[in-house]
PDB file of C-alpha atoms in Angstrom:
ATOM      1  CA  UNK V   1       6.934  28.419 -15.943  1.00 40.00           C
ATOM      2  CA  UNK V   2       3.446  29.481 -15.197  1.00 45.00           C
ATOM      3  CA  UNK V   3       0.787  27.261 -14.552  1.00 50.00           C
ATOM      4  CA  UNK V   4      -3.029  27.853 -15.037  1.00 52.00           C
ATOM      5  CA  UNK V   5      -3.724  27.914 -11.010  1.00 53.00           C
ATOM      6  CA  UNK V   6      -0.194  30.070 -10.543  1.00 52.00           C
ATOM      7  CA  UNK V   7      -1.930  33.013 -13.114  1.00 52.00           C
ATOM      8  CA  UNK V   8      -3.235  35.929 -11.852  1.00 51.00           C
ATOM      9  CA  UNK V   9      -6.640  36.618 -11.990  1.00 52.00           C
ATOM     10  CA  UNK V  10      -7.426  38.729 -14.823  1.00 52.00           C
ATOM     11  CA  UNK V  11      -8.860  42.401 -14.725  1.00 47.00           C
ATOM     12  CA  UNK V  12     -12.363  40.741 -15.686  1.00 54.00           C
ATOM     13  CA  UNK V  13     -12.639  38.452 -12.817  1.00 49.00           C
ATOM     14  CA  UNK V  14     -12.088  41.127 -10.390  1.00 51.00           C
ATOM     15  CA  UNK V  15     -14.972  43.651 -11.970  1.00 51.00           C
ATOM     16  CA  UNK V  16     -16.925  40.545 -11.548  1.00 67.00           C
ATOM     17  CA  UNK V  17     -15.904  39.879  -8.103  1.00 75.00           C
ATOM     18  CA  UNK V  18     -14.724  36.444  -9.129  1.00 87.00           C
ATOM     19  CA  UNK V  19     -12.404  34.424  -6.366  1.00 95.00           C
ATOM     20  CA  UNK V  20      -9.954  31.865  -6.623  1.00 96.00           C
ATOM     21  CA  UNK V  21     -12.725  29.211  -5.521  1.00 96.00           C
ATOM     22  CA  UNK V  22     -15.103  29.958  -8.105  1.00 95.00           C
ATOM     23  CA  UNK V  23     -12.084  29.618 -10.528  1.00 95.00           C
ATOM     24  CA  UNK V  24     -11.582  25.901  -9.166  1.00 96.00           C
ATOM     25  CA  UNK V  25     -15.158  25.518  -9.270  1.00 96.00           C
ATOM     26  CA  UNK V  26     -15.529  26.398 -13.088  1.00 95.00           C
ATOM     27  CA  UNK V  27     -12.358  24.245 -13.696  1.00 96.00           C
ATOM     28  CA  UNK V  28     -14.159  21.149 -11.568  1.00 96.00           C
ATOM     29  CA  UNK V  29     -17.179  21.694 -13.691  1.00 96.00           C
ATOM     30  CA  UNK V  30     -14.935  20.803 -17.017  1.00 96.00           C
ATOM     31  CA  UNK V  31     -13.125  18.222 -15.930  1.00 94.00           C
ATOM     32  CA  UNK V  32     -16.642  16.750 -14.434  1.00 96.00           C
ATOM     33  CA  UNK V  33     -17.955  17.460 -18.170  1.00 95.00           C
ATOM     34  CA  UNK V  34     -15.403  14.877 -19.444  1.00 95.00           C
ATOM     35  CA  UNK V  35     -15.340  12.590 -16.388  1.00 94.00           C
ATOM     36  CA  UNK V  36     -15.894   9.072 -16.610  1.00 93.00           C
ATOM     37  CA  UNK V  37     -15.882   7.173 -13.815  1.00 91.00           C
ATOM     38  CA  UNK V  38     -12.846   5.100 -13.323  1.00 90.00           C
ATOM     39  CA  UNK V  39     -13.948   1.980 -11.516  1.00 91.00           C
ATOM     40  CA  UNK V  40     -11.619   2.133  -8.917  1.00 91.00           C
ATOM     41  CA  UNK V  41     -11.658   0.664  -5.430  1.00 90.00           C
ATOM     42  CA  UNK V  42     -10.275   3.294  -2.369  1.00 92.00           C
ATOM     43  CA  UNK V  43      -7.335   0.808  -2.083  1.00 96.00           C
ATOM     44  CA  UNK V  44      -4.255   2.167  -3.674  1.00 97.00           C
ATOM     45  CA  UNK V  45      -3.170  -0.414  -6.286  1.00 96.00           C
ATOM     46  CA  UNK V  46       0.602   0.459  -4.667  1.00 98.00           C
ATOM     47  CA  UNK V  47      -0.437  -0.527  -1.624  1.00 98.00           C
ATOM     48  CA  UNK V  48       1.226   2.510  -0.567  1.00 98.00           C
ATOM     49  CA  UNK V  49       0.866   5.640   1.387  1.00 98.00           C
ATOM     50  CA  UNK V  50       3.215   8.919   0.707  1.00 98.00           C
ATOM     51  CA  UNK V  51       3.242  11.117   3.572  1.00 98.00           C
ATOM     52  CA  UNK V  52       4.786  15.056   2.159  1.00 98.00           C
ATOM     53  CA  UNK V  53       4.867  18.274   3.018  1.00 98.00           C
ATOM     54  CA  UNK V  54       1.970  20.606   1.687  1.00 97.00           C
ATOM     55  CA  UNK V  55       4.445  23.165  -0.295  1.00 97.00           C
ATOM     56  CA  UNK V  56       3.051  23.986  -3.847  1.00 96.00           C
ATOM     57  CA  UNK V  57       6.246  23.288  -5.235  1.00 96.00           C
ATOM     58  CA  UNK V  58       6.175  19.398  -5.014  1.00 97.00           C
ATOM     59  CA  UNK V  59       4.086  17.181  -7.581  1.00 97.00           C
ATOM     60  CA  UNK V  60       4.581  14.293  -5.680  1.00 97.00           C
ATOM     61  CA  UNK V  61       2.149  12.307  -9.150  1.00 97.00           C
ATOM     62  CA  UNK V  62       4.827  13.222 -11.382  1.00 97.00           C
ATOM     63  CA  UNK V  63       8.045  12.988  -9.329  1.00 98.00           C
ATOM     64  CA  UNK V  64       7.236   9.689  -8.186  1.00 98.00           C
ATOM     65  CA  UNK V  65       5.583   8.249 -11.588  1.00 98.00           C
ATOM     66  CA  UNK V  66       2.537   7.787 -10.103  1.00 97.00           C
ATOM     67  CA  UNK V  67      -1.515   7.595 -11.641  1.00 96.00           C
ATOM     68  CA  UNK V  68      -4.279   7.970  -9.999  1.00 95.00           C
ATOM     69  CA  UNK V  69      -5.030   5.541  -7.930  1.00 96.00           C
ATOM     70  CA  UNK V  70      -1.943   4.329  -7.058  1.00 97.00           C
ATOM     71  CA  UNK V  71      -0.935   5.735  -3.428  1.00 98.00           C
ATOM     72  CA  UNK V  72      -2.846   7.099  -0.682  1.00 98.00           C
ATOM     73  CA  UNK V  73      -1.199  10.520  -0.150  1.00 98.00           C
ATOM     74  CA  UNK V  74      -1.275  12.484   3.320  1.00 98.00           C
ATOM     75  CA  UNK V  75       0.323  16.157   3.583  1.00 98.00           C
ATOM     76  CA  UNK V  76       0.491  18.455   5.952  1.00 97.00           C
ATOM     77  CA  UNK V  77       3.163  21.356   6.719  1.00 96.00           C
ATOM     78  CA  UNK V  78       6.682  20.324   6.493  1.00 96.00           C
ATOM     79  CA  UNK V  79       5.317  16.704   6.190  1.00 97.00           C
ATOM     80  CA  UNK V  80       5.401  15.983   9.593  1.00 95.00           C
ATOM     81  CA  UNK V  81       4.513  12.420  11.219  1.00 97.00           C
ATOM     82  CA  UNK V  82       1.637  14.125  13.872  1.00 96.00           C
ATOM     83  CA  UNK V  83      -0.936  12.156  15.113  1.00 96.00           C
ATOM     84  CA  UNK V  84      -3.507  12.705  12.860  1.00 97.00           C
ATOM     85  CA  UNK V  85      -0.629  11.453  10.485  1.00 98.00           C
ATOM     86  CA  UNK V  86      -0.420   8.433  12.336  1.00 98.00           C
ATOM     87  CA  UNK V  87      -4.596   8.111  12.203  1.00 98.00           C
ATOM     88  CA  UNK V  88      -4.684   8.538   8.415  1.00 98.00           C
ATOM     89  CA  UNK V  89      -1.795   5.894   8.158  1.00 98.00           C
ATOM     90  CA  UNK V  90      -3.359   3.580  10.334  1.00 98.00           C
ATOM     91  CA  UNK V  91      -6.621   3.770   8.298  1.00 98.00           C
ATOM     92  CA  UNK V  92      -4.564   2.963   5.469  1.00 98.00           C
ATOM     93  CA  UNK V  93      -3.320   0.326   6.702  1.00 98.00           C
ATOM     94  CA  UNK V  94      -5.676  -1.501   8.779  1.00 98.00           C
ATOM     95  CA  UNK V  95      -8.918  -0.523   6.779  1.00 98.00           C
ATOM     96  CA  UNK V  96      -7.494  -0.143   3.025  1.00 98.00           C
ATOM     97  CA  UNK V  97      -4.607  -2.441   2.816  1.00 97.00           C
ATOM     98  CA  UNK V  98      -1.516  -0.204   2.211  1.00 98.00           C
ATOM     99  CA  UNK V  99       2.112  -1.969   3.755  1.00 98.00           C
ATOM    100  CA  UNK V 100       4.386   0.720   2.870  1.00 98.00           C
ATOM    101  CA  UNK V 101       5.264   4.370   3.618  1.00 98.00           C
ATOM    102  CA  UNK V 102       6.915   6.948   2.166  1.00 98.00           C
ATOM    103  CA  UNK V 103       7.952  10.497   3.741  1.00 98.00           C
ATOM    104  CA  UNK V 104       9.303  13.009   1.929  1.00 98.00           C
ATOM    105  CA  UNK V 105      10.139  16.285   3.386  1.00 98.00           C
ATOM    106  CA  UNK V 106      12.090  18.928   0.844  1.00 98.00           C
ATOM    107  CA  UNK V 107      14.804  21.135   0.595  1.00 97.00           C
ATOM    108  CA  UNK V 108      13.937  24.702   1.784  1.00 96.00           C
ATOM    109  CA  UNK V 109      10.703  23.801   3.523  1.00 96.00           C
ATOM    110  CA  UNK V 110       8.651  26.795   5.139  1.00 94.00           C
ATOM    111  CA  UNK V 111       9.262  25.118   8.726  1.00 94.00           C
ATOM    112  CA  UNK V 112      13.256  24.916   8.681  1.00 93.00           C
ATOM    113  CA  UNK V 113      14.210  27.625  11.471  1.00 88.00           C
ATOM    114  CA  UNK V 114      10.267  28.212  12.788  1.00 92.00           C
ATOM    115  CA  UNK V 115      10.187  27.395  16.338  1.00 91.00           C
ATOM    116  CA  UNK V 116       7.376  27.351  18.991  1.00 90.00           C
ATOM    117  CA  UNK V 117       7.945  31.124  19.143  1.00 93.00           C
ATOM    118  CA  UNK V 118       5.180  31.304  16.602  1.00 94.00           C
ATOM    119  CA  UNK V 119       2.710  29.851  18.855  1.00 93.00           C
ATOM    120  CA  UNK V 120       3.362  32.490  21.221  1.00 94.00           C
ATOM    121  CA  UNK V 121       3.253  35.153  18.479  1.00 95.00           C
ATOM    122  CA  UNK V 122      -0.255  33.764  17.618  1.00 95.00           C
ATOM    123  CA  UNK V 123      -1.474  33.586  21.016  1.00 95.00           C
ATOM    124  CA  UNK V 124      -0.600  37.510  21.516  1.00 95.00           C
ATOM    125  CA  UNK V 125      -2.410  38.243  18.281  1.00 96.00           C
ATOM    126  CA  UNK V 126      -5.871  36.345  18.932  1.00 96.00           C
ATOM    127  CA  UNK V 127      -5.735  35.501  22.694  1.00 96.00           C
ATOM    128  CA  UNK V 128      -5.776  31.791  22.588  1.00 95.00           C
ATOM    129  CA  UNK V 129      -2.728  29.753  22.224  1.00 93.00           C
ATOM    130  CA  UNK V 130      -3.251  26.547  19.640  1.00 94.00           C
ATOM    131  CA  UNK V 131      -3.300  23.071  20.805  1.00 93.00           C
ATOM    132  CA  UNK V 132      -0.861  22.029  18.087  1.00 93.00           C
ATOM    133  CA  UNK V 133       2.568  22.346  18.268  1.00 92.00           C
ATOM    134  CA  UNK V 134       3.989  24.252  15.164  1.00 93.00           C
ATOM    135  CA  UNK V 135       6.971  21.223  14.106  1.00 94.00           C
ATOM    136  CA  UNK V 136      10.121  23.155  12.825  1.00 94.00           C
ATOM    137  CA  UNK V 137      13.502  21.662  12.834  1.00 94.00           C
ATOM    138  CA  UNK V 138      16.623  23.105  12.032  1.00 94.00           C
ATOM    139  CA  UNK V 139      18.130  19.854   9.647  1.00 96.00           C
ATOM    140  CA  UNK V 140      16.071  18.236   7.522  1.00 97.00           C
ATOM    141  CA  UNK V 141      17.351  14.767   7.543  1.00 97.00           C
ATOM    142  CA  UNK V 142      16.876  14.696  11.307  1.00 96.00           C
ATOM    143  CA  UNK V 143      13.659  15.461  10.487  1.00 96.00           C
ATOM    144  CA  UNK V 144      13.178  13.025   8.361  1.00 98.00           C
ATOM    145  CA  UNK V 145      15.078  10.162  10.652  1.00 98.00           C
ATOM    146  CA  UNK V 146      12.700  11.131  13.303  1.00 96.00           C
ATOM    147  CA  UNK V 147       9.854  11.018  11.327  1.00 97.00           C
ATOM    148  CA  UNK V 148      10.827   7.317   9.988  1.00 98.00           C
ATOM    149  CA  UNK V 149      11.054   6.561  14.112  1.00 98.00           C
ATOM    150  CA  UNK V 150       7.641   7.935  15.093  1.00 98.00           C
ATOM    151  CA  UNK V 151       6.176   5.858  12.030  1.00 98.00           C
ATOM    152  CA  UNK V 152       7.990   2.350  12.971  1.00 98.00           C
ATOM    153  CA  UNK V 153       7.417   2.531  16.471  1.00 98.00           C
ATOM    154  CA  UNK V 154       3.499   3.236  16.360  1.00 98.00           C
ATOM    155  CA  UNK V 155       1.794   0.538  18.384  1.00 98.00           C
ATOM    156  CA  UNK V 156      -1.414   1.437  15.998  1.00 98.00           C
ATOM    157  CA  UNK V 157       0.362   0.429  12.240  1.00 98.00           C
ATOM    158  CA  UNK V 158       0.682  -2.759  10.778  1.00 97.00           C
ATOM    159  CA  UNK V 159       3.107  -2.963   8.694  1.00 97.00           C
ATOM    160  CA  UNK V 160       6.206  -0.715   9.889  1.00 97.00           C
ATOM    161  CA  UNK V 161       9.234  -2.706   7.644  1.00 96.00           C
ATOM    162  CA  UNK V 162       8.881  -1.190   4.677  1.00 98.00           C
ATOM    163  CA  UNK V 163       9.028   3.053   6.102  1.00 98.00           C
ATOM    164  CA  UNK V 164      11.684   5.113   3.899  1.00 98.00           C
ATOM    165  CA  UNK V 165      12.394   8.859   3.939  1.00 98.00           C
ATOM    166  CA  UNK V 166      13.291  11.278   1.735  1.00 98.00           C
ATOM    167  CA  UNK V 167      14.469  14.424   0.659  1.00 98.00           C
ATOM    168  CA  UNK V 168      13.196  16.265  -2.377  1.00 98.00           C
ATOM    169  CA  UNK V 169      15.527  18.988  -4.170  1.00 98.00           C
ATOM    170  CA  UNK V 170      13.051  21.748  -5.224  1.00 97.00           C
ATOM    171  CA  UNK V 171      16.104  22.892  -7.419  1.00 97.00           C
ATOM    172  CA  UNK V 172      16.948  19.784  -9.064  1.00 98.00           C
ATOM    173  CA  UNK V 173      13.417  17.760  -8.660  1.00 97.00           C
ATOM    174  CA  UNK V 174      15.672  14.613  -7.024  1.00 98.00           C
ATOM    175  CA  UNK V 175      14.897  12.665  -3.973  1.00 98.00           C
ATOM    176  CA  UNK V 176      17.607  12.047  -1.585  1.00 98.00           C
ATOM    177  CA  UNK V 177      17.022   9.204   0.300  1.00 98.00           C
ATOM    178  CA  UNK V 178      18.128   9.282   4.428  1.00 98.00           C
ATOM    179  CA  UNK V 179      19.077   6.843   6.286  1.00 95.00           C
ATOM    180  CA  UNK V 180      17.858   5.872   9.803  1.00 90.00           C
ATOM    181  CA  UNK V 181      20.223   5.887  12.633  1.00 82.00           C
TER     182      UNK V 181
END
């Protein structure tokens, strides 16, 4: 299945030297056409914040059943509980009134197998080695366990009782839920 954003850019847009961003910017400019403004409050009517990896292949809206509105939603590579994770999350909680998270890492994720050997890669290519630490794991529910850990023992969230984890099949579109130890 092809989607409108998965298309390549046609012959036309490159003799007019247009980009992906200017395609996103004509889009925006429709969908502002027809916008109406919503009335909504930054509070997510869930009271709920969904923490995922960034891969393309997961529309956490539809998988979950959610509308707009609903969830806050934080995602980052491999969906990793960092602590700019734990900032947005405490936001949400402490400023915006969410009391429950959701993590949801996926099956064949980018970062399964990438180790810290990539930082060193990088730092031989452009001469400085990044601050951040690159997050890979070998099994994904471990990953996900110690993801649930990092988000119920935060001294900085609220509300820690309701944190779940998951697995989504990018095959079957199913999330698998794990189990802390």
């Amino acid at each position: 299945m092809t989607t409108p954003a998965a298309s390549s850019p046609s012959s036309d847009d490159a003799i007019q030297g247009a980009t992906v961003t200017d395609r996103l910017v004509e889009s925006n400019a429709r969908y502002a056409d027809a916008f109406t403004d919503p009335g909504m409050d930054a509070r997510p009517v869930l009271h709920v914040a969904v923490v995922a990896c960034m891969d393309a292949r997961l529309d956490l809206h539809a998988a979950l059943g959610l509308e707009l509105g609903d969830c806050h939603t934080i995602r980052n590579a491999g969906g990793v509980v960092t602590d700019d994770v734990i900032r947005s999350l405490t936001i949400s909680q402490r400023a915006l009134g969410t009391r429950s998270v959701v993590l949801i890492h996926h099956s064949g994720c980018g970062l399964e197998g990438l180790s810290e050997e990539f930082r060193n890669d990088l730092e031989l290519e452009v001469g400085q080695r990044p601050t951040w630490a690159v997050e890979g794991f070998r099994d994904v529910d471990q990953d996900v366990r110690q993801s649930i850990e990092k988000v119920r023992t935060s001294p900085f969230l609220l509300h820690t009782d309701d944190v779940r984890g998951f697995v989504f099949d990018v095959k079957t579109g199913r999330l698998r839920e794990i189990k802390p130890r």
